[in-house]
Each structure stands twice: as structure tokens, then as C-alpha cells.
């Protein structure tokens, strides 16, 4: 399992993020405090406080394509 700190602070970023993760067979979880949400669920993501950073857990192998695609959402200072 790989873990990334990400930010989804606009509606547009949430939409493109959900479309992105749905292209991959991996399971993705978003952690916000004590909440764990399926990152492929747009409704689940909108239930979170999007002002805060989120922790993305990627279950399964992380391909170079997935790694590159997630780069846009990563928060570098937090890692």
C-alpha cells in the first residue's frame, strides 16, 4: 500500500480526481481524521471537509502511469 497527502480543494479537482482513479483497478481510500471514504465515490468525497489535506491510500501495485497522474493532486510540503 502506498500513501499520499493530497488536496482536492475545488469541485473541478474532485471531479477530475474521481474520473482519474476510476480508470485504475486499484482500490483507493481517502482518510480525513477518523473518516475513511472510497476515493472512487464522488458523493463520499463531497461529504469531507475539502479545505483540509487528505490522505490517499492506494491498495495494490502503483504503476508509473498512476504515479504520474496523482502528481497533480499531491501536497509536497506535507510528505
PDB file of C-alpha atoms in Angstrom:
ATOM      1  CA  UNK A   1       0.000   0.000   0.000  1.00  0.00           C
ATOM      2  CA  UNK A   2       1.238   3.461  -0.935  1.00  0.00           C
ATOM      3  CA  UNK A   3       0.092   6.619   0.820  1.00  0.00           C
ATOM      4  CA  UNK A   4      -0.010  10.207  -0.444  1.00  0.00           C
ATOM      5  CA  UNK A   5      -1.064  13.544   1.014  1.00  0.00           C
ATOM      6  CA  UNK A   6      -3.373  15.259  -1.472  1.00  0.00           C
ATOM      7  CA  UNK A   7      -5.581  18.319  -1.773  1.00  0.00           C
ATOM      8  CA  UNK A   8      -8.973  18.384  -3.505  1.00  0.00           C
ATOM      9  CA  UNK A   9      -9.987  21.969  -2.805  1.00  0.00           C
ATOM     10  CA  UNK A  10     -12.324  22.691  -5.722  1.00  0.00           C
ATOM     11  CA  UNK A  11     -15.312  20.967  -7.280  1.00  0.00           C
ATOM     12  CA  UNK A  12     -13.429  20.679 -10.567  1.00  0.00           C
ATOM     13  CA  UNK A  13     -10.464  18.969  -8.909  1.00  0.00           C
ATOM     14  CA  UNK A  14     -12.785  16.496  -7.178  1.00  0.00           C
ATOM     15  CA  UNK A  15     -14.463  15.621 -10.486  1.00  0.00           C
ATOM     16  CA  UNK A  16     -11.208  15.122 -12.373  1.00  0.00           C
ATOM     17  CA  UNK A  17      -9.719  13.150  -9.460  1.00  0.00           C
ATOM     18  CA  UNK A  18     -12.685  10.750  -9.324  1.00  0.00           C
ATOM     19  CA  UNK A  19     -12.521  10.272 -13.105  1.00  0.00           C
ATOM     20  CA  UNK A  20      -8.792   9.580 -12.790  1.00  0.00           C
ATOM     21  CA  UNK A  21      -8.946   6.955 -10.027  1.00  0.00           C
ATOM     22  CA  UNK A  22     -11.852   5.178 -11.720  1.00  0.00           C
ATOM     23  CA  UNK A  23      -9.563   4.435 -14.684  1.00  0.00           C
ATOM     24  CA  UNK A  24      -7.462   2.145 -12.476  1.00  0.00           C
ATOM     25  CA  UNK A  25      -8.288  -1.250 -10.960  1.00  0.00           C
ATOM     26  CA  UNK A  26      -6.684  -0.375  -7.612  1.00  0.00           C
ATOM     27  CA  UNK A  27      -8.732   0.287  -4.504  1.00  0.00           C
ATOM     28  CA  UNK A  28      -8.361   3.844  -3.227  1.00  0.00           C
ATOM     29  CA  UNK A  29      -9.288   5.169   0.226  1.00  0.00           C
ATOM     30  CA  UNK A  30      -9.347   8.782   1.352  1.00  0.00           C
ATOM     31  CA  UNK A  31      -8.685   9.425   5.029  1.00  0.00           C
ATOM     32  CA  UNK A  32      -9.776  12.608   6.759  1.00  0.00           C
ATOM     33  CA  UNK A  33      -9.393  12.406  10.503  1.00  0.00           C
ATOM     34  CA  UNK A  34     -11.339   9.355  11.608  1.00  0.00           C
ATOM     35  CA  UNK A  35     -13.299   9.077   8.347  1.00  0.00           C
ATOM     36  CA  UNK A  36     -12.383   6.655   5.554  1.00  0.00           C
ATOM     37  CA  UNK A  37     -14.086   7.187   2.200  1.00  0.00           C
ATOM     38  CA  UNK A  38     -13.897   5.240  -1.061  1.00  0.00           C
ATOM     39  CA  UNK A  39     -11.961   7.629  -3.313  1.00  0.00           C
ATOM     40  CA  UNK A  40     -13.961   6.443  -6.336  1.00  0.00           C
ATOM     41  CA  UNK A  41     -17.149   7.868  -4.775  1.00  0.00           C
ATOM     42  CA  UNK A  42     -17.779  11.497  -5.673  1.00  0.00           C
ATOM     43  CA  UNK A  43     -20.595  11.725  -3.123  1.00  0.00           C
ATOM     44  CA  UNK A  44     -18.316  10.336  -0.429  1.00  0.00           C
ATOM     45  CA  UNK A  45     -15.622  12.884  -1.195  1.00  0.00           C
ATOM     46  CA  UNK A  46     -18.109  15.758  -1.047  1.00  0.00           C
ATOM     47  CA  UNK A  47     -19.017  14.650   2.497  1.00  0.00           C
ATOM     48  CA  UNK A  48     -15.477  15.566   3.610  1.00  0.00           C
ATOM     49  CA  UNK A  49     -14.054  18.951   4.565  1.00  0.00           C
ATOM     50  CA  UNK A  50     -12.181  19.783   1.380  1.00  0.00           C
ATOM     51  CA  UNK A  51     -10.313  22.700   2.962  1.00  0.00           C
ATOM     52  CA  UNK A  52      -8.024  20.201   4.705  1.00  0.00           C
ATOM     53  CA  UNK A  53      -5.442  17.940   3.148  1.00  0.00           C
ATOM     54  CA  UNK A  54      -6.463  14.310   2.726  1.00  0.00           C
ATOM     55  CA  UNK A  55      -4.513  11.078   2.886  1.00  0.00           C
ATOM     56  CA  UNK A  56      -4.903   8.857  -0.153  1.00  0.00           C
ATOM     57  CA  UNK A  57      -4.184   5.168   0.341  1.00  0.00           C
ATOM     58  CA  UNK A  58      -3.615   3.164  -2.833  1.00  0.00           C
ATOM     59  CA  UNK A  59      -4.050  -0.576  -2.411  1.00  0.00           C
ATOM     60  CA  UNK A  60      -2.205  -2.772  -4.871  1.00  0.00           C
ATOM     61  CA  UNK A  61       0.680  -2.007  -7.191  1.00  0.00           C
ATOM     62  CA  UNK A  62       1.203   1.618  -8.204  1.00  0.00           C
ATOM     63  CA  UNK A  63       2.087   1.877 -11.882  1.00  0.00           C
ATOM     64  CA  UNK A  64       4.231   4.663 -13.286  1.00  0.00           C
ATOM     65  CA  UNK A  65       1.124   5.943 -15.093  1.00  0.00           C
ATOM     66  CA  UNK A  66      -0.830   6.176 -11.819  1.00  0.00           C
ATOM     67  CA  UNK A  67       2.101   7.785 -10.007  1.00  0.00           C
ATOM     68  CA  UNK A  68       2.380  10.456 -12.710  1.00  0.00           C
ATOM     69  CA  UNK A  69      -1.375  11.079 -12.761  1.00  0.00           C
ATOM     70  CA  UNK A  70      -1.526  11.600  -8.980  1.00  0.00           C
ATOM     71  CA  UNK A  71       1.307  14.132  -9.062  1.00  0.00           C
ATOM     72  CA  UNK A  72      -1.119  16.977  -9.824  1.00  0.00           C
ATOM     73  CA  UNK A  73      -3.005  16.386  -6.553  1.00  0.00           C
ATOM     74  CA  UNK A  74      -0.093  15.765  -4.190  1.00  0.00           C
ATOM     75  CA  UNK A  75       0.913  18.176  -1.441  1.00  0.00           C
ATOM     76  CA  UNK A  76       4.705  18.138  -1.473  1.00  0.00           C
ATOM     77  CA  UNK A  77       5.319  20.074   1.762  1.00  0.00           C
ATOM     78  CA  UNK A  78       3.326  17.596   3.879  1.00  0.00           C
ATOM     79  CA  UNK A  79       5.354  14.498   2.907  1.00  0.00           C
TER      80      UNK A  79
END
